[in-house]
Amino acid sequence: MEIVIGIDIGGTKTKIGLVDKNGKCLVKTFFRTKEFPDLDTYLDKIRSTSEELIENLGKKVTVLGCGIGAPNASSKRGTIENASNLLWKGSVPILEKLKERMDMPMRIMNDASAAALGEMLFGRGRNMTDFIVVTLGTGFGAGIVANGQLIDGYDGFAGELGHVDMTIGDGRLTGLGVRGGLEAYVSATGLKRTIMYMLSKYIVDSRFKDVAYNDLHGEDITKAAEEGDIIAIKAFDYTAKIMALALANFTAFTQPEAFILMGGLVNSGKWIKEPLDKYFNEYLLDVYKGKVKLLESGMDGKTAAICGAAALIWEDKK
């Protein structure tokens, strides 16, 4: 059996899995990224974890390579550049150092772009030539496919749409220090900040009145909306309105057939999707109305990032 090692490097967790040619993650695991502040020790952990997964699979396999999705990853340089949510700072030559430990074909790419490649090979994008994947987690990421090709950019950093300056309200800072940037509003973190903003704006009863920011969780906000909490409902509406404006603007770049949404914020269901649909169609230029779909990912949410990373290698084998 031929498999690819898929690695998703996140600020909180590093997820590793073995992925077959159909995009099925056969086995997976994770460890906490921040427990390895030393890069060499971290890369040793990746190697040993990958070896354990292959051994535990219990089948004879041929490893075709290793694909890695990571924040601020340059596919052209094989580096991670100044990622705000990782402990290793500056330009980190992660591909070069990992190849010293794992002798196999290897590619790295920005995690959202890797997710777009995964959708193109294994998910909703299989029959599309033009779409944009939007990842809504701690931040806001985007991977762009146009004319059947992933838009990687001159230096491998295309698709940083979460740091587009929306010049909104109080001008919140994104993780890269962009004031008024999109991800400061449209993300799991942005939603929490919006709850606090709504509490300061409206004098109404809410379960969040006595809740500290660090004790806020997305699931609690969704549950509150389901119970009729006005602050939660207004926060989702505010978030959806900003996101809709951004997606309507992005439509003019490449005229995608669809935006494919993935990540924790999408799990809020109708509270984010219904206002998003409404505002998106309002903001679209007439020439685009009725032509752009808002879809959820076609990959399993628990393994989508791993499969997206693995797609970096499987792409060359299709």
CSV table of C-alpha atoms in Angstrom, one decimal:
chain,number,residue,atom,x,y,z
A,1,MET,CA,0.0,0.0,0.0
A,2,GLU,CA,1.2,3.5,-0.9
A,3,ILE,CA,0.8,6.2,1.7
A,4,VAL,CA,1.8,9.8,2.4
A,5,ILE,CA,2.7,11.3,5.7
A,6,GLY,CA,0.6,14.4,6.3
A,7,ILE,CA,1.7,16.9,9.0
A,8,ASP,CA,-0.3,19.9,10.2
A,9,ILE,CA,1.8,22.3,12.3
A,10,GLY,CA,-0.4,24.4,14.5
A,11,GLY,CA,0.3,26.8,17.4
A,12,THR,CA,-1.4,24.4,19.8
A,13,LYS,CA,-1.2,21.0,18.3
A,14,THR,CA,0.9,19.2,15.7
A,15,LYS,CA,-1.2,16.6,13.9
A,16,ILE,CA,0.3,13.7,12.0
A,17,GLY,CA,-1.4,11.1,9.9
A,18,LEU,CA,-1.0,8.5,7.1
A,19,VAL,CA,-3.1,9.2,4.1
A,20,ASP,CA,-3.9,6.9,1.1
A,21,LYS,CA,-4.5,7.9,-2.5
A,22,ASN,CA,-8.2,8.5,-1.9
A,23,GLY,CA,-7.6,11.1,0.7
A,24,LYS,CA,-8.5,8.7,3.6
A,25,CYS,CA,-6.5,9.2,6.8
A,26,LEU,CA,-5.8,5.7,7.9
A,27,VAL,CA,-4.3,6.5,11.3
A,28,LYS,CA,-3.5,9.8,13.1
A,29,THR,CA,-2.2,11.3,16.3
A,30,PHE,CA,-1.1,14.6,17.7
A,31,PHE,CA,1.2,16.2,20.2
A,32,ARG,CA,1.4,19.6,21.7
A,33,THR,CA,3.6,22.0,19.7
A,34,LYS,CA,4.5,24.2,22.6
A,35,GLU,CA,6.0,21.4,24.6
A,36,PHE,CA,8.9,21.5,22.1
A,37,PRO,CA,10.4,25.0,22.2
A,38,ASP,CA,13.7,23.6,20.8
A,39,LEU,CA,13.3,23.0,17.0
A,40,ASP,CA,15.7,20.0,16.8
A,41,THR,CA,13.8,18.2,19.6
A,42,TYR,CA,10.5,19.1,17.9
A,43,LEU,CA,11.7,17.6,14.6
A,44,ASP,CA,13.0,14.5,16.3
A,45,LYS,CA,9.5,14.1,17.8
A,46,ILE,CA,8.0,14.3,14.3
A,47,ARG,CA,10.3,11.6,13.0
A,48,SER,CA,9.6,9.2,15.9
A,49,THR,CA,5.9,9.8,15.8
A,50,SER,CA,5.8,9.2,12.1
A,51,GLU,CA,7.7,5.9,12.6
A,52,GLU,CA,5.3,4.8,15.3
A,53,LEU,CA,2.3,5.5,13.1
A,54,ILE,CA,3.7,3.4,10.3
A,55,GLU,CA,4.6,0.6,12.7
A,56,ASN,CA,1.1,0.7,14.3
A,57,LEU,CA,-0.6,0.6,11.0
A,58,GLY,CA,0.3,-3.1,10.9
A,59,LYS,CA,0.6,-3.2,7.1
A,60,LYS,CA,3.5,-3.2,4.7
A,61,VAL,CA,3.5,0.3,3.2
A,62,THR,CA,5.5,2.4,0.7
A,63,VAL,CA,5.9,5.9,1.9
A,64,LEU,CA,5.8,8.2,-1.1
A,65,GLY,CA,6.7,11.4,0.9
A,66,CYS,CA,5.8,13.9,3.5
A,67,GLY,CA,3.6,16.9,3.1
A,68,ILE,CA,3.5,19.7,5.7
A,69,GLY,CA,1.0,22.5,6.2
A,70,ALA,CA,2.1,25.3,8.5
A,71,PRO,CA,1.3,29.0,9.3
A,72,ASN,CA,3.5,31.4,7.4
A,73,ALA,CA,5.2,28.6,5.4
A,74,SER,CA,7.0,29.5,2.2
A,75,SER,CA,6.7,26.7,-0.4
A,76,LYS,CA,9.5,28.2,-2.4
A,77,ARG,CA,12.0,28.4,0.4
A,78,GLY,CA,10.9,25.5,2.5
A,79,THR,CA,10.8,27.7,5.6
A,80,ILE,CA,8.4,29.1,8.2
A,81,GLU,CA,8.7,32.8,8.3
A,82,ASN,CA,8.0,34.8,11.5
A,83,ALA,CA,4.8,32.8,12.5
A,84,SER,CA,3.1,34.7,15.3
A,85,ASN,CA,1.7,31.6,17.0
A,86,LEU,CA,4.8,29.4,17.0
A,87,LEU,CA,7.7,29.5,19.4
A,88,TRP,CA,10.5,29.5,16.8
A,89,LYS,CA,11.1,33.0,15.5
A,90,GLY,CA,12.6,34.4,12.3
A,91,SER,CA,13.2,32.2,9.2
A,92,VAL,CA,13.0,28.6,10.3
A,93,PRO,CA,14.5,26.1,7.7
A,94,ILE,CA,12.2,23.4,8.7
A,95,LEU,CA,12.2,21.4,5.4
A,96,GLU,CA,16.0,21.3,5.3
A,97,LYS,CA,16.3,20.1,8.9
A,98,LEU,CA,13.5,17.5,8.6
A,99,LYS,CA,15.0,16.0,5.5
A,100,GLU,CA,18.1,15.3,7.5
A,101,ARG,CA,15.9,13.0,9.7
A,102,MET,CA,13.4,11.6,7.1
A,103,ASP,CA,14.9,10.8,3.7
A,104,MET,CA,12.0,11.1,1.4
A,105,PRO,CA,10.3,13.6,-1.0
A,106,MET,CA,9.0,16.5,1.1
A,107,ARG,CA,7.0,19.7,0.5
A,108,ILE,CA,5.7,22.4,2.8
A,109,MET,CA,3.0,25.1,2.2
A,110,ASN,CA,0.9,27.6,4.0
A,111,ASP,CA,-1.8,25.5,5.8
A,112,ALA,CA,-4.8,27.2,4.1
A,113,SER,CA,-3.2,26.7,0.7
A,114,ALA,CA,-2.6,23.1,1.5
A,115,ALA,CA,-6.2,22.8,2.6
A,116,ALA,CA,-7.3,24.2,-0.9
A,117,LEU,CA,-5.1,21.5,-2.6
A,118,GLY,CA,-6.8,18.9,-0.4
A,119,GLU,CA,-10.2,20.1,-1.5
A,120,MET,CA,-9.1,20.0,-5.1
A,121,LEU,CA,-7.9,16.4,-4.9
A,122,PHE,CA,-10.2,14.9,-2.3
A,123,GLY,CA,-13.1,17.3,-1.4
A,124,ARG,CA,-15.6,19.8,-2.7
A,125,GLY,CA,-13.2,21.2,-5.3
A,126,ARG,CA,-12.7,18.0,-7.3
A,127,ASN,CA,-15.0,19.2,-10.2
A,128,MET,CA,-14.2,22.9,-9.9
A,129,THR,CA,-11.5,25.0,-11.5
A,130,ASP,CA,-12.1,28.2,-9.5
A,131,PHE,CA,-12.7,28.3,-5.8
A,132,ILE,CA,-11.4,29.8,-2.5
A,133,VAL,CA,-11.0,27.8,0.7
A,134,VAL,CA,-11.4,29.8,3.9
A,135,THR,CA,-10.2,28.4,7.2
A,136,LEU,CA,-11.9,29.9,10.2
A,137,GLY,CA,-10.0,28.9,13.3
A,138,THR,CA,-7.9,30.9,15.7
A,139,GLY,CA,-7.2,33.1,12.6
A,140,PHE,CA,-8.6,33.5,9.1
A,141,GLY,CA,-6.7,31.7,6.3
A,142,ALA,CA,-7.3,31.4,2.6
A,143,GLY,CA,-6.2,29.1,-0.2
A,144,ILE,CA,-7.0,30.3,-3.8
A,145,VAL,CA,-7.5,28.0,-6.8
A,146,ALA,CA,-8.0,29.8,-10.2
A,147,ASN,CA,-8.1,28.2,-13.7
A,148,GLY,CA,-7.5,24.8,-12.1
A,149,GLN,CA,-4.2,26.0,-10.5
A,150,LEU,CA,-3.4,26.7,-6.8
A,151,ILE,CA,-2.2,30.3,-6.6
A,152,ASP,CA,1.0,30.0,-4.6
A,153,GLY,CA,2.5,33.4,-5.3
A,154,TYR,CA,6.0,34.7,-6.1
A,155,ASP,CA,7.4,33.8,-2.7
A,156,GLY,CA,4.8,31.2,-1.6
A,157,PHE,CA,2.7,33.6,0.5
A,158,ALA,CA,-0.3,34.1,-1.6
A,159,GLY,CA,-3.7,34.0,0.1
A,160,GLU,CA,-3.0,36.0,3.3
A,161,LEU,CA,-6.5,37.4,3.1
A,162,GLY,CA,-7.0,37.4,6.8
A,163,HIS,CA,-4.6,40.3,7.1
A,164,VAL,CA,-6.4,42.5,4.6
A,165,ASP,CA,-7.2,45.8,6.3
A,166,MET,CA,-10.9,46.2,6.5
A,167,THR,CA,-10.7,49.6,8.4
A,168,ILE,CA,-13.5,48.5,10.7
A,169,GLY,CA,-14.6,50.2,13.9
A,170,ASP,CA,-12.0,50.1,16.6
A,171,GLY,CA,-9.2,48.9,14.3
A,172,ARG,CA,-8.2,45.6,16.0
A,173,LEU,CA,-4.8,44.1,15.4
A,174,THR,CA,-4.3,40.8,13.6
A,175,GLY,CA,-1.6,38.3,14.5
A,176,LEU,CA,0.7,40.1,12.1
A,177,GLY,CA,0.0,43.5,13.5
A,178,VAL,CA,-2.4,44.7,10.8
A,179,ARG,CA,-4.8,47.2,12.4
A,180,GLY,CA,-8.4,46.6,11.3
A,181,GLY,CA,-7.4,43.3,9.7
A,182,LEU,CA,-10.1,40.8,8.8
A,183,GLU,CA,-9.0,37.9,11.0
A,184,ALA,CA,-9.3,40.1,14.1
A,185,TYR,CA,-13.1,40.1,13.5
A,186,VAL,CA,-13.8,36.9,11.5
A,187,SER,CA,-12.3,34.0,13.5
A,188,ALA,CA,-12.9,32.1,16.7
A,189,THR,CA,-10.8,34.7,18.5
A,190,GLY,CA,-12.5,37.6,16.7
A,191,LEU,CA,-15.9,36.2,17.8
A,192,LYS,CA,-14.9,36.3,21.4
A,193,ARG,CA,-13.7,39.9,21.1
A,194,THR,CA,-17.0,40.8,19.5
A,195,ILE,CA,-18.9,39.4,22.5
A,196,MET,CA,-17.0,41.8,24.7
A,197,TYR,CA,-17.7,44.6,22.2
A,198,MET,CA,-21.4,43.8,22.2
A,199,LEU,CA,-21.5,43.8,26.0
A,200,SER,CA,-20.1,47.3,26.1
A,201,LYS,CA,-22.6,48.5,23.4
A,202,TYR,CA,-25.9,47.0,24.6
A,203,ILE,CA,-27.3,47.0,28.1
A,204,VAL,CA,-29.2,43.7,28.0
A,205,ASP,CA,-29.3,40.5,30.0
A,206,SER,CA,-26.7,38.0,28.8
A,207,ARG,CA,-25.0,34.9,30.2
A,208,PHE,CA,-21.7,36.6,29.3
A,209,LYS,CA,-22.0,39.5,31.6
A,210,ASP,CA,-19.8,37.9,34.3
A,211,VAL,CA,-17.6,35.8,32.0
A,212,ALA,CA,-14.0,36.7,31.5
A,213,TYR,CA,-12.6,36.8,28.0
A,214,ASN,CA,-10.2,33.8,28.6
A,215,ASP,CA,-13.2,31.8,29.9
A,216,LEU,CA,-15.1,32.3,26.6
A,217,HIS,CA,-15.4,29.4,24.2
A,218,GLY,CA,-17.0,29.2,20.8
A,219,GLU,CA,-19.3,26.3,21.8
A,220,ASP,CA,-20.7,28.4,24.6
A,221,ILE,CA,-21.5,31.3,22.3
A,222,THR,CA,-23.3,28.9,19.9
A,223,LYS,CA,-25.3,27.4,22.8
A,224,ALA,CA,-26.2,30.9,24.1
A,225,ALA,CA,-27.5,31.9,20.7
A,226,GLU,CA,-29.6,28.7,20.6
A,227,GLU,CA,-31.1,29.8,24.0
A,228,GLY,CA,-31.9,33.3,22.6
A,229,ASP,CA,-29.1,35.3,24.1
A,230,ILE,CA,-29.2,38.6,22.4
A,231,ILE,CA,-25.5,39.3,22.8
A,232,ALA,CA,-24.5,36.0,21.2
A,233,ILE,CA,-26.9,36.5,18.3
A,234,LYS,CA,-25.7,40.0,17.7
A,235,ALA,CA,-22.1,38.9,17.8
A,236,PHE,CA,-22.7,36.2,15.1
A,237,ASP,CA,-24.6,38.7,13.0
A,238,TYR,CA,-21.8,41.3,13.3
A,239,THR,CA,-19.2,38.6,12.4
A,240,ALA,CA,-21.2,37.4,9.4
A,241,LYS,CA,-21.7,40.9,8.1
A,242,ILE,CA,-17.9,41.6,8.0
A,243,MET,CA,-17.1,38.3,6.5
A,244,ALA,CA,-19.8,38.7,3.8
A,245,LEU,CA,-18.3,42.0,2.8
A,246,ALA,CA,-14.8,40.5,2.6
A,247,LEU,CA,-16.0,37.5,0.6
A,248,ALA,CA,-17.9,39.8,-1.8
A,249,ASN,CA,-14.8,41.8,-2.3
A,250,PHE,CA,-12.6,38.7,-2.8
A,251,THR,CA,-15.1,37.5,-5.5
A,252,ALA,CA,-13.9,40.3,-7.7
A,253,PHE,CA,-10.3,38.9,-7.7
A,254,THR,CA,-10.8,35.6,-9.4
A,255,GLN,CA,-14.6,35.1,-9.6
A,256,PRO,CA,-14.7,31.8,-7.8
A,257,GLU,CA,-17.5,29.3,-8.3
A,258,ALA,CA,-17.5,28.7,-4.5
A,259,PHE,CA,-16.0,29.6,-1.2
A,260,ILE,CA,-15.4,26.4,0.7
A,261,LEU,CA,-15.5,27.1,4.5
A,262,MET,CA,-13.8,25.0,7.2
A,263,GLY,CA,-12.7,25.4,10.8
A,264,GLY,CA,-14.3,25.8,14.2
A,265,LEU,CA,-16.4,28.9,13.4
A,266,VAL,CA,-18.3,26.9,10.7
A,267,ASN,CA,-19.5,24.6,13.5
A,268,SER,CA,-21.7,27.4,14.8
A,269,GLY,CA,-24.2,26.3,12.1
A,270,LYS,CA,-27.1,28.5,11.2
A,271,TRP,CA,-26.0,31.3,13.6
A,272,ILE,CA,-23.1,32.2,11.3
A,273,LYS,CA,-24.4,30.7,8.0
A,274,GLU,CA,-27.8,32.3,7.7
A,275,PRO,CA,-26.7,35.9,8.2
A,276,LEU,CA,-23.6,35.2,6.0
A,277,ASP,CA,-25.8,34.0,3.2
A,278,LYS,CA,-28.1,37.1,3.5
A,279,TYR,CA,-25.3,39.7,3.7
A,280,PHE,CA,-23.1,38.0,1.0
A,281,ASN,CA,-25.9,38.2,-1.6
A,282,GLU,CA,-26.5,41.8,-0.6
A,283,TYR,CA,-22.9,42.8,-1.1
A,284,LEU,CA,-22.1,40.9,-4.3
A,285,LEU,CA,-21.9,43.0,-7.5
A,286,ASP,CA,-24.9,42.3,-9.7
A,287,VAL,CA,-22.7,40.5,-12.3
A,288,TYR,CA,-21.8,37.9,-9.6
A,289,LYS,CA,-25.2,37.5,-8.0
A,290,GLY,CA,-26.5,33.9,-8.0
A,291,LYS,CA,-23.2,32.5,-9.3
A,292,VAL,CA,-21.1,32.0,-6.1
A,293,LYS,CA,-21.8,29.3,-3.7
A,294,LEU,CA,-20.9,29.1,0.0
A,295,LEU,CA,-20.1,25.5,0.9
A,296,GLU,CA,-18.7,23.5,3.8
A,297,SER,CA,-15.6,21.5,3.4
A,298,GLY,CA,-16.0,18.1,1.7
A,299,MET,CA,-13.2,16.6,3.9
A,300,ASP,CA,-13.6,15.2,7.4
A,301,GLY,CA,-13.1,18.1,9.7
A,302,LYS,CA,-11.0,16.0,12.1
A,303,THR,CA,-8.5,15.0,9.4
A,304,ALA,CA,-8.9,17.8,6.8
A,305,ALA,CA,-5.6,19.6,7.7
A,306,ILE,CA,-3.7,16.3,7.6
A,307,CYS,CA,-5.2,15.3,4.3
A,308,GLY,CA,-4.5,18.8,2.9
A,309,ALA,CA,-0.9,18.5,3.8
A,310,ALA,CA,-0.7,15.0,2.3
A,311,ALA,CA,-2.2,16.4,-0.9
A,312,LEU,CA,1.1,18.2,-1.5
A,313,ILE,CA,2.7,14.9,-2.3
A,314,TRP,CA,-0.3,13.1,-3.8
A,315,GLU,CA,-0.8,16.0,-6.3
A,316,ASP,CA,2.3,14.8,-8.1
A,317,LYS,CA,1.1,11.2,-8.2
A,318,LYS,CA,-2.3,11.8,-9.7
